[in-house]
CSV table of C-alpha atoms and ligand atoms in Angstrom, one decimal:
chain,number,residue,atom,x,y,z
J,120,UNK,CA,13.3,21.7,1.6
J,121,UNK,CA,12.1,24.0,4.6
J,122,UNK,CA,10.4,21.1,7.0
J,123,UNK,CA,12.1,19.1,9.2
J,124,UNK,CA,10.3,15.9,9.1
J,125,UNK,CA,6.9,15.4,7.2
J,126,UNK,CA,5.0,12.5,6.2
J,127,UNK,CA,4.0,12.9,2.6
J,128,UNK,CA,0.3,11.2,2.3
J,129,UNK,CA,-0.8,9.7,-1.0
J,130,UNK,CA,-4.3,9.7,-1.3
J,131,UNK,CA,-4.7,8.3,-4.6
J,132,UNK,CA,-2.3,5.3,-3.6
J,133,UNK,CA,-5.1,4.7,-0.7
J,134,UNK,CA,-8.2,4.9,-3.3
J,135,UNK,CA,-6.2,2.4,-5.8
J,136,UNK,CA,-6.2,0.0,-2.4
J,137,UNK,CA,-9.7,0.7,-1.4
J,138,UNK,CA,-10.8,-0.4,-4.5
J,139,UNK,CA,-8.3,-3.4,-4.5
J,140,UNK,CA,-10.5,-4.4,-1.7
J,141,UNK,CA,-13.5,-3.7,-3.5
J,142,UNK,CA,-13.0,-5.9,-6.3
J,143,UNK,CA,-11.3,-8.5,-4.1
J,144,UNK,CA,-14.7,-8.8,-1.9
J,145,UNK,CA,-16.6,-8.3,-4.8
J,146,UNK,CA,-19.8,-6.2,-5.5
J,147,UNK,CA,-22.3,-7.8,-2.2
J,148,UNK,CA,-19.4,-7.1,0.6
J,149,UNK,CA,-19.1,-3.5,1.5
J,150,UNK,CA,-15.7,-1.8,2.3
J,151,UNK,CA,-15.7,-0.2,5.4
J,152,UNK,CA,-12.6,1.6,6.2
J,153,UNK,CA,-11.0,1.9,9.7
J,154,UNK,CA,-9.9,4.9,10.5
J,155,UNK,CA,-9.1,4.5,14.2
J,156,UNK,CA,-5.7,6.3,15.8
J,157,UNK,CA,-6.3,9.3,13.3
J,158,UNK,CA,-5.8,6.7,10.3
J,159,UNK,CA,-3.2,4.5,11.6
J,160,UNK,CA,-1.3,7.8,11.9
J,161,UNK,CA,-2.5,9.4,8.1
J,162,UNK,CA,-5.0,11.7,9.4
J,163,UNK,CA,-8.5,10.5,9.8
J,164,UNK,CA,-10.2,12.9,7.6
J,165,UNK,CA,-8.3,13.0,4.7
J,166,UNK,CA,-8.5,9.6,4.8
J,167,UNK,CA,-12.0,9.0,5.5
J,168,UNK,CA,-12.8,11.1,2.5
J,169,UNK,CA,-10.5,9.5,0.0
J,170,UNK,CA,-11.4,6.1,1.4
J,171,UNK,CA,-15.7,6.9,0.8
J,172,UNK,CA,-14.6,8.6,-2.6
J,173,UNK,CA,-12.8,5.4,-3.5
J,174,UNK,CA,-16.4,3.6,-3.0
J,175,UNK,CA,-15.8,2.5,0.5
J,176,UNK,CA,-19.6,2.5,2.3
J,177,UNK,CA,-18.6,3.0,5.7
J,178,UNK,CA,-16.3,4.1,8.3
J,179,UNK,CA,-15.3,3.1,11.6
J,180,UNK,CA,-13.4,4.2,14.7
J,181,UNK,CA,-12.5,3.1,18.0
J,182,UNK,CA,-13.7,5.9,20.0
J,183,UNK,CA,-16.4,8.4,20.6
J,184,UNK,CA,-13.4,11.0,20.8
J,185,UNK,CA,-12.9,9.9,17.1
J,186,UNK,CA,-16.9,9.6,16.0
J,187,UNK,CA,-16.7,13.2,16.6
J,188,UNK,CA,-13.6,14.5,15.1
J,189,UNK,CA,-15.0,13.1,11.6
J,190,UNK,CA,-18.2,14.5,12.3
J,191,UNK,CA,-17.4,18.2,13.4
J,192,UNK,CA,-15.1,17.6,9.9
J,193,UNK,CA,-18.6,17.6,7.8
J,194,UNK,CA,-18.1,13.6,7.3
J,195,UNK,CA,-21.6,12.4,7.5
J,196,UNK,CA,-21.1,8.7,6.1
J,197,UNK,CA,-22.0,5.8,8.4
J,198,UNK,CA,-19.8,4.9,10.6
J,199,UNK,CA,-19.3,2.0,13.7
J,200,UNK,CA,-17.4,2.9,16.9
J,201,UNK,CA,-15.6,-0.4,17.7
J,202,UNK,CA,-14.6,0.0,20.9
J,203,UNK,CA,-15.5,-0.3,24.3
J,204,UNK,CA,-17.6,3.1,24.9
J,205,UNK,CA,-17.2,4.3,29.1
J,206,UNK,CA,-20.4,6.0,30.8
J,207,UNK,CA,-18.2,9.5,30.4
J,208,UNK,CA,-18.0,8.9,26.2
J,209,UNK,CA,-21.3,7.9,25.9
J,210,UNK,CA,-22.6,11.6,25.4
J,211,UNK,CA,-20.5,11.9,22.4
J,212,UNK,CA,-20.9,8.4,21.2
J,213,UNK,CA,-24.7,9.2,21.3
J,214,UNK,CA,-24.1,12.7,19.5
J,215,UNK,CA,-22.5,11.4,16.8
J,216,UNK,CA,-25.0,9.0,15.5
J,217,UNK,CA,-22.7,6.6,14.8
J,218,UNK,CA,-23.2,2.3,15.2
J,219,UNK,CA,-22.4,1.4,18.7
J,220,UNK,CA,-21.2,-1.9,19.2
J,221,UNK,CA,-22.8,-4.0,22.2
J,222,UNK,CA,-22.4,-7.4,24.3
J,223,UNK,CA,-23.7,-6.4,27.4
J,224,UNK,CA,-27.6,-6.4,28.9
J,225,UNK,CA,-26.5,-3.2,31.1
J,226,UNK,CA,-24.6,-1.0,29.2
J,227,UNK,CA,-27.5,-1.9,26.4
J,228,UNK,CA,-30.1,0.2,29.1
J,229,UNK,CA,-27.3,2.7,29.3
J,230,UNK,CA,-27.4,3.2,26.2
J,231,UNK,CA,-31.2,3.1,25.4
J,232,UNK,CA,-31.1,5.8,28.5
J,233,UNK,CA,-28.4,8.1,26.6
J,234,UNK,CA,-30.3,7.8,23.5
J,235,UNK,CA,-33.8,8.7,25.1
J,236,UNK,CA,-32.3,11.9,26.5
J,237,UNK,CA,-30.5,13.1,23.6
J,238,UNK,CA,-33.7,12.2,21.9
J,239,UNK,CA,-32.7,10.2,18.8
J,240,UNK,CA,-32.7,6.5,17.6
J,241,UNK,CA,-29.1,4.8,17.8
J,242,UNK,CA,-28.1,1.7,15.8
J,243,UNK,CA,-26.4,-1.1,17.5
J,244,UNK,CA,-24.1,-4.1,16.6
J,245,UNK,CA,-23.7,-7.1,18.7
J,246,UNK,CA,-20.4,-8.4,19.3
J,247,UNK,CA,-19.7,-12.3,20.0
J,248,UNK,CA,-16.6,-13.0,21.1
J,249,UNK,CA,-15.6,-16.0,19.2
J,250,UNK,CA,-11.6,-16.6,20.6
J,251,UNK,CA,-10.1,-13.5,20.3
J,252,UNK,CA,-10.9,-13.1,24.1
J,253,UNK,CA,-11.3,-9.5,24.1
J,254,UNK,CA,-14.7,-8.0,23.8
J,255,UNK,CA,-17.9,-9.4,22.8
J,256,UNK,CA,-20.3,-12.0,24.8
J,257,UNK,CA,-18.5,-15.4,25.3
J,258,UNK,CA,-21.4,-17.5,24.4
J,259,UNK,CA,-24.1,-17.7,21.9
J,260,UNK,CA,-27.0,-17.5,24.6
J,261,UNK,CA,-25.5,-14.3,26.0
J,262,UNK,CA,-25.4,-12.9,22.4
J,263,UNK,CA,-29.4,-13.7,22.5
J,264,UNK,CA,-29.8,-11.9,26.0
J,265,UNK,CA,-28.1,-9.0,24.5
J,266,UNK,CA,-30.0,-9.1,21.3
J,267,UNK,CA,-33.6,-9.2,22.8
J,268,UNK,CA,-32.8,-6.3,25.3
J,269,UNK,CA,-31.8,-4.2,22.3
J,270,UNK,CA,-35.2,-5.3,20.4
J,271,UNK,CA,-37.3,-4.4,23.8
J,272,UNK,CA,-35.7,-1.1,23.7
J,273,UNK,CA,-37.0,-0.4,20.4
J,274,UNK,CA,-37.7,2.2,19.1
J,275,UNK,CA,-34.8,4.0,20.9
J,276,UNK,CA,-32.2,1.2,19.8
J,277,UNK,CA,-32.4,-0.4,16.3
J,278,UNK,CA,-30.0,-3.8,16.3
J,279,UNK,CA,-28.4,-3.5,12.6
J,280,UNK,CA,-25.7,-5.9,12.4
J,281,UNK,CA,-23.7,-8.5,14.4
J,282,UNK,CA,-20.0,-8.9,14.3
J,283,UNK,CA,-16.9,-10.6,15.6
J,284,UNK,CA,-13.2,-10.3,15.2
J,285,UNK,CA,-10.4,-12.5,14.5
J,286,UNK,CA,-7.1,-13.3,16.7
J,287,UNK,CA,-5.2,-15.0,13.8
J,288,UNK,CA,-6.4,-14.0,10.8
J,289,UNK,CA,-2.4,-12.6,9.8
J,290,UNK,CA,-1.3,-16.2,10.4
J,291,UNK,CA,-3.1,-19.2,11.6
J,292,UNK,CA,-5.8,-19.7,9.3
J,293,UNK,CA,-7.5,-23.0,10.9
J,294,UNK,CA,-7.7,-21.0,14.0
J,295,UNK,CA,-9.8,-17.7,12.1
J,296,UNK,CA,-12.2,-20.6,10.5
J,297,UNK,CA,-12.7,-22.2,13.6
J,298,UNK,CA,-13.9,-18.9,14.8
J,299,UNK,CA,-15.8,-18.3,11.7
J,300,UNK,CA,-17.8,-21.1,12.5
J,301,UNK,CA,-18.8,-20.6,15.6
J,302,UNK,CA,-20.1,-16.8,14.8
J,303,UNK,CA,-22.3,-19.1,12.1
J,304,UNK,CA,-25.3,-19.8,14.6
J,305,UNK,CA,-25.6,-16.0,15.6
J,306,UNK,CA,-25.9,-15.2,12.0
J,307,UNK,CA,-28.0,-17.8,11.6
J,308,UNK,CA,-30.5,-17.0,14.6
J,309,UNK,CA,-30.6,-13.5,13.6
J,310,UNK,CA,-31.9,-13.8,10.6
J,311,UNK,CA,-34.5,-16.2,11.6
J,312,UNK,CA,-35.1,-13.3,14.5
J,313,UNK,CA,-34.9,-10.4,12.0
J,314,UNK,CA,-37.9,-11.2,10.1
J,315,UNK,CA,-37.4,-8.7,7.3
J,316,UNK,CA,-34.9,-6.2,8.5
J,317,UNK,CA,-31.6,-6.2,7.0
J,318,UNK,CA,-29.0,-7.2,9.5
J,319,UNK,CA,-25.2,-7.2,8.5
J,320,UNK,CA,-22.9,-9.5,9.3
J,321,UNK,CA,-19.2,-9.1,9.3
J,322,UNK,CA,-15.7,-10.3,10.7
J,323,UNK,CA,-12.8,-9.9,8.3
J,324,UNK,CA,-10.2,-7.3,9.2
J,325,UNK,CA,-7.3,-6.7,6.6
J,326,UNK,CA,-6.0,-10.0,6.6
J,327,UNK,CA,-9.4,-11.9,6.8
J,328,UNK,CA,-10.3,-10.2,3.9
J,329,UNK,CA,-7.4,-11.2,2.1
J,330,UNK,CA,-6.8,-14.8,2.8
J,331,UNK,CA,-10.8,-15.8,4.2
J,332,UNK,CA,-13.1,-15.5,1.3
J,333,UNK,CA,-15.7,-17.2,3.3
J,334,UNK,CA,-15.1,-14.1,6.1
J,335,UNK,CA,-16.1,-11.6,3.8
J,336,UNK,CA,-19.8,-11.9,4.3
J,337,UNK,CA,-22.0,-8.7,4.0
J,338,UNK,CA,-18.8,-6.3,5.2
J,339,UNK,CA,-14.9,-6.4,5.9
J,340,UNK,CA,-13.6,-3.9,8.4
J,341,UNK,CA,-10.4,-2.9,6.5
J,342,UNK,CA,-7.7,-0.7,8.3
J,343,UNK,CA,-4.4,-1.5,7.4
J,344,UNK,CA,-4.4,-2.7,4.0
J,345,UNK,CA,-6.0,1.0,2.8
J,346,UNK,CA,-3.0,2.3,3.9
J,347,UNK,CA,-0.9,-0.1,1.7
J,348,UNK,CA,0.8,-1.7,4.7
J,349,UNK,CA,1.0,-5.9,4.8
J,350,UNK,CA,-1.2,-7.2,7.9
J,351,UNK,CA,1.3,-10.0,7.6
J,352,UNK,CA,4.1,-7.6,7.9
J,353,UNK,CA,5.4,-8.9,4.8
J,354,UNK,CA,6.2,-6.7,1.7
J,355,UNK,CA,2.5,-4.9,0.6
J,356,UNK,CA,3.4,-5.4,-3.1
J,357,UNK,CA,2.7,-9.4,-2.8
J,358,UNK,CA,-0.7,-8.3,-2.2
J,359,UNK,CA,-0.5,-5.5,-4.7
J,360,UNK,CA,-1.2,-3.0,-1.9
J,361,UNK,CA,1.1,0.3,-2.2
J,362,UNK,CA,2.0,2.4,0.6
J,363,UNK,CA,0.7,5.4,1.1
J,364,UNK,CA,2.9,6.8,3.4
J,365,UNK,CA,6.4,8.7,2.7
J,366,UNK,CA,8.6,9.3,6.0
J,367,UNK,CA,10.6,12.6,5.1
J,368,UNK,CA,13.5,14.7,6.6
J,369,UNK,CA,16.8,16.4,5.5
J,370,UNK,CA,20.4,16.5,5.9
J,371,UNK,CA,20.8,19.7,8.3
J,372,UNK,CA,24.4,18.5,9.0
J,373,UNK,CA,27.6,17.0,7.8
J,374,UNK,CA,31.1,16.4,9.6
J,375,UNK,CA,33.9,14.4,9.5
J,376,UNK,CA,34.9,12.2,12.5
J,377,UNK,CA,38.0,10.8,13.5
J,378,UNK,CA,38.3,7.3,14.6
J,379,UNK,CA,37.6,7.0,17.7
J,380,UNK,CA,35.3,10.2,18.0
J,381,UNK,CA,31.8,9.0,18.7
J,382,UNK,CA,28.2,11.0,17.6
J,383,UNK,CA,25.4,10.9,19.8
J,384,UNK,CA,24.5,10.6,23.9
J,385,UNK,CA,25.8,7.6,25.2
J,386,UNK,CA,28.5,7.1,22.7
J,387,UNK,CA,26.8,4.2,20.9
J,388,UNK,CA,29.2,4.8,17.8
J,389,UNK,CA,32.7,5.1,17.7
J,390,UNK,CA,33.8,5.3,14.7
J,391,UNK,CA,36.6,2.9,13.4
J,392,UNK,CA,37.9,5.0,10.7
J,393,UNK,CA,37.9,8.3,9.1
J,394,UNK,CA,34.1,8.8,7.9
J,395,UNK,CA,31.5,11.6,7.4
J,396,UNK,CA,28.2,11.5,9.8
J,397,UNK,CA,25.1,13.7,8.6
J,398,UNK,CA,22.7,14.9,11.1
J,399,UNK,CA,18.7,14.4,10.5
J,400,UNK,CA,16.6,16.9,12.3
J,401,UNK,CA,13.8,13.8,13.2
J,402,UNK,CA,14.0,11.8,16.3
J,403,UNK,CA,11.6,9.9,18.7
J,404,UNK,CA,9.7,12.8,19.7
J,405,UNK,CA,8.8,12.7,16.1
J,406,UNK,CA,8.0,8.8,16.7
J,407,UNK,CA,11.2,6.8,15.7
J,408,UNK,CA,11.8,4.7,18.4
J,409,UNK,CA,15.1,4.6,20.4
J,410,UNK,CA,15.1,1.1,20.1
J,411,UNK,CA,16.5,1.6,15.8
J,412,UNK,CA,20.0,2.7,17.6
J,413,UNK,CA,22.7,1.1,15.5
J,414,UNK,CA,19.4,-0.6,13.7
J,415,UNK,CA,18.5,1.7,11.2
J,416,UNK,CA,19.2,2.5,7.6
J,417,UNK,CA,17.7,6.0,5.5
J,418,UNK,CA,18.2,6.9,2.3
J,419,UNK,CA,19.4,9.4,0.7
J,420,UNK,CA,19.7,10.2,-2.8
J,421,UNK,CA,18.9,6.6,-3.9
J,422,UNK,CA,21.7,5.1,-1.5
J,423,UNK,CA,20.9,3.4,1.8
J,424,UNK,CA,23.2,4.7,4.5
J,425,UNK,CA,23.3,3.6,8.6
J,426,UNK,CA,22.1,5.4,11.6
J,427,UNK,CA,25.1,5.3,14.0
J,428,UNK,CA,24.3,6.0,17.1
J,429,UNK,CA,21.2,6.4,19.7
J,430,UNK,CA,18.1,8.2,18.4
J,431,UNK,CA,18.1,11.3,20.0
J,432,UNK,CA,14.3,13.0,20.6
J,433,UNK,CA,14.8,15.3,17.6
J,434,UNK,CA,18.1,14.1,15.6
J,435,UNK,CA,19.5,11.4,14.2
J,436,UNK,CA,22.9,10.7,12.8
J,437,UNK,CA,24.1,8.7,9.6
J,438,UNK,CA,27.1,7.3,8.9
J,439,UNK,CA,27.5,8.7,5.2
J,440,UNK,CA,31.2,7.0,4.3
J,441,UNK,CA,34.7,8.6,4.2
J,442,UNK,CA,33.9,10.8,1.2
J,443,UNK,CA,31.1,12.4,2.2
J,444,UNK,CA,28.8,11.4,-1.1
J,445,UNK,CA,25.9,13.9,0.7
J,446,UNK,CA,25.3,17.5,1.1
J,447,UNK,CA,23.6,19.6,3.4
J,448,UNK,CA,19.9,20.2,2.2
J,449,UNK,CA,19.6,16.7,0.6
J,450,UNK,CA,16.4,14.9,0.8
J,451,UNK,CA,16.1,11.8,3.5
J,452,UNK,CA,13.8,9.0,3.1
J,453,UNK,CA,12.7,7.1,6.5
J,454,UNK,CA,9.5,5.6,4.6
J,455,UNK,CA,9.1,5.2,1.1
J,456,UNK,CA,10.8,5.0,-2.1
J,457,UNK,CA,14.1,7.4,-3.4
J,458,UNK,CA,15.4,6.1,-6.6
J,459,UNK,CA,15.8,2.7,-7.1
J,460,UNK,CA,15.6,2.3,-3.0
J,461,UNK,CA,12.7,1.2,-1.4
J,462,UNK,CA,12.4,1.3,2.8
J,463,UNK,CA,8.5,0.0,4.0
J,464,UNK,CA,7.2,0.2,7.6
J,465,UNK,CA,7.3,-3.2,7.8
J,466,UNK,CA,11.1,-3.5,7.3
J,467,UNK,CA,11.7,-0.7,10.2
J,468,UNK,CA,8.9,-2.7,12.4
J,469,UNK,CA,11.0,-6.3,11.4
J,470,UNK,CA,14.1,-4.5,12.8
J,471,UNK,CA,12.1,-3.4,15.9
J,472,UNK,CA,10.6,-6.5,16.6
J,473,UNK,CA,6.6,-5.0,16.0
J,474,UNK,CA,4.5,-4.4,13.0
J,475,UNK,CA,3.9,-2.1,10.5
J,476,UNK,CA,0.6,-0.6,12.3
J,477,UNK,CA,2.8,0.4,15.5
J,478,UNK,CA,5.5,2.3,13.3
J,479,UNK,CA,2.6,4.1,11.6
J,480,UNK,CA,0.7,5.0,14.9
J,481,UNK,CA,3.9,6.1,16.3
J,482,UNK,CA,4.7,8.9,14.2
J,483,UNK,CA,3.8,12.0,16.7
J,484,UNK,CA,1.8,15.1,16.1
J,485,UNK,CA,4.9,17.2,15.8
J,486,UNK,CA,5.3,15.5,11.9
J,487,UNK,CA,3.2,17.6,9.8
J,488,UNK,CA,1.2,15.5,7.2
J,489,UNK,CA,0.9,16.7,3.6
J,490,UNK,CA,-1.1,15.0,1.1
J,491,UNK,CA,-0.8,14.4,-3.0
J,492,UNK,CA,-2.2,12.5,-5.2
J,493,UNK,CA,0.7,11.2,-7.0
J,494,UNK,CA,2.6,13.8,-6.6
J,495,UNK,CA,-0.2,16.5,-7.6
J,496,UNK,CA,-1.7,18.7,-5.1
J,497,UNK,CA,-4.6,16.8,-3.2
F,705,PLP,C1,-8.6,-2.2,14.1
F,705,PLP,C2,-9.7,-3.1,13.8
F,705,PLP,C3,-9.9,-3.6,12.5
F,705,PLP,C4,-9.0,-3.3,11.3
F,705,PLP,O1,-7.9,-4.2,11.4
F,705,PLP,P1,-6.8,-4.2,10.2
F,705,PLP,O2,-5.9,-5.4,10.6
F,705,PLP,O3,-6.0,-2.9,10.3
F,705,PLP,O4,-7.5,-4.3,8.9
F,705,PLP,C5,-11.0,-4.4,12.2
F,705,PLP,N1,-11.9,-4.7,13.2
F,705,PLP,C6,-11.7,-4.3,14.5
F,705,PLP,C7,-12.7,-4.7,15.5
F,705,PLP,C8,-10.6,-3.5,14.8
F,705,PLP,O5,-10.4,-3.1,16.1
């Protein structure tokens, strides 16, 4: 085992949950998977082609940055840029012919401006902000306003769809129908306005998707689920979703300690007895957080064993008991399965007081990520 730390990508564990999704919504709701923050830390192209392979219809990103990335990658699939776009992106936003999503009269004539001078049509989504209070136009009227400036800047701008997103769709339920309802009279207007086009209407991330049926509408934007993690931060396998990511390393290191010797800056562990702590080359630069010191278990061959001691920026130690049951070379498992043991990003993210989608995004640039499909070359 010659890397340090890699994650181990299972792309045919994301095209069993992409299709999950697809019969869960059923056969009028298309699947459009969010690949934002280079796939919640997966790698956004790799993903985005298993994801369309797996029958999703579309992608989507949260920045220009990323519209482009899948695009100079030869992924030509439609795709809807969720995020706040500034004057500076707006060039590449524009370039990449994906959806743009809009609640704003003036960045609507930006955009009908960008569009102009780079000289082709651009599709636009309206956002209504219906209580996540983030982005989107607070009212209904404002929603019109936007919606007729788009239509008088045809045929530069087409309007295409109209969304929202939820705030509580991972827990309070009462709350994500509330909003439901009151993104009902934009759908509603729109189609009376559309006369013929085909608008579409969505609002369901991963957990709306799950638990809202009536969210589903004509799209869900799913992000984490695809990637087999729990938006509730429970364990993924109540929803039959498997995780796609494996969090590897090694054991580049094994000593014996005295009690009272301690391993790592600071001195956070000092050991009690005689014991045997294995070093494992992968710290916070590679995106474990310092905050697991003392709060961490990894596993090796099929055992779970404790981090003692702080996280250091590119080791970690592990208490691996008196007799040393682990040799240099063996296997470590941050993420995913060894044996009969089993360590998800949700239990690291319970311990860390997040969820799973920050321990994902977290892991850094230095991990290299290597993808299967069950263990076959992808
Ligand atoms: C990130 C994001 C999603 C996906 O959310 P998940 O909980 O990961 O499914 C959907 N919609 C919007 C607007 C987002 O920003």
């Amino acid at each position: 085992m010659a890397v340090r730390a890699l994650a181990h990508v299972n792309l045919a564990a994301i095209e069993r949950n992409v299709k999950l999704l697809r019969r869960t919504v059923g056969p009028r709701t298309e699947v459009c998977a969010v690949v934002k923050a280079d796939a919640y830390g997966h790698g956004a192209v790799a993903v985005s082609r298993a994801a369309l392979g797996a029958g999703a219809g579309s992608l989507a990103v949260a920045t220009a940055n990323e519209a482009m990335e899948l695009r100079a990658a030869g992924i030509d699939a439609p795709l809807l840029i969720l995020g706040a776009i500034s004057s500076e992106e707006l060039p590449a936003a524009v370039a990449s012919g994906g959806t743009i999503v809009v609640w704003d009269t003036r960045f609507v004539e930006e955009l009908r401006v960008a569009a102009l001078r780079a000289g082709r049509p651009l599709a636009v989504h309206v956002k209504l902000d219906t209580g996540l209070g983030r982005l989107g136009t607070r009212s209904l009227s404002e929603a019109i306003d936007v919606v007729q400036a788009v239509r008088a800047a045809a045929p530069v701008l087409a309007l295409t769809g109209a969304m929202t997103h939820f705030a509580t769709a991972d827990g309070d339920l009462e709350f994500a129908a509330a909003q439901l309802q009151r993104f009902a009279p934009l759908v509603e207007r729109l189609r009376a306005l559309a006369d013929g086009e085909r608008l579409r209407f969505h609002a369901a991330n991963s957990a709306g998707a799950l638990r809202l049926p009536g969210a589903r509408l004509d799209m869900v934007r799913a992000g984490i689920a695809i990637y087999g993690a729990d938006p509730m931060n429970r364990d993924p396998a109540e929803h039959a979703l498997e995780p796609a990511l494996a969090l590897r390393s090694y054991v580049a290191a094994v000593k014996q300690i005295a009690p009272g010797e301690s391993t790592g800056y600071g001195r956070h562990f000092i050991a009690d007895r005689q014991t045997h702590i294995a070093t494992i080359p992968i710290g916070y630069g590679d995106g474990l957080p310092r905050a697991l010191v003392n709060n961490c278990d990894v596993l090796i061959g099929g055992r779970r064993y404790p981090l003692r001691g702080m996280v250091s920026m590119d080791n970690i130690t592990v208490d691996v008991g008196p007799s040393a049951a682990v040799a240099v070379g063996e296997l470590v498992t941050l993420i995913g399965l060894d044996g009969p043991e089993r360590q998800t990003a949700e239990q690291l993210a319970q311990r860390l007081g997040t969820i799973s989608y920050e321990v994902l995004c977290l892991i850094s640039r230095r991990v290299p990520r290597s993808y299967h499909r069950d263990g076959e070359p992808a």
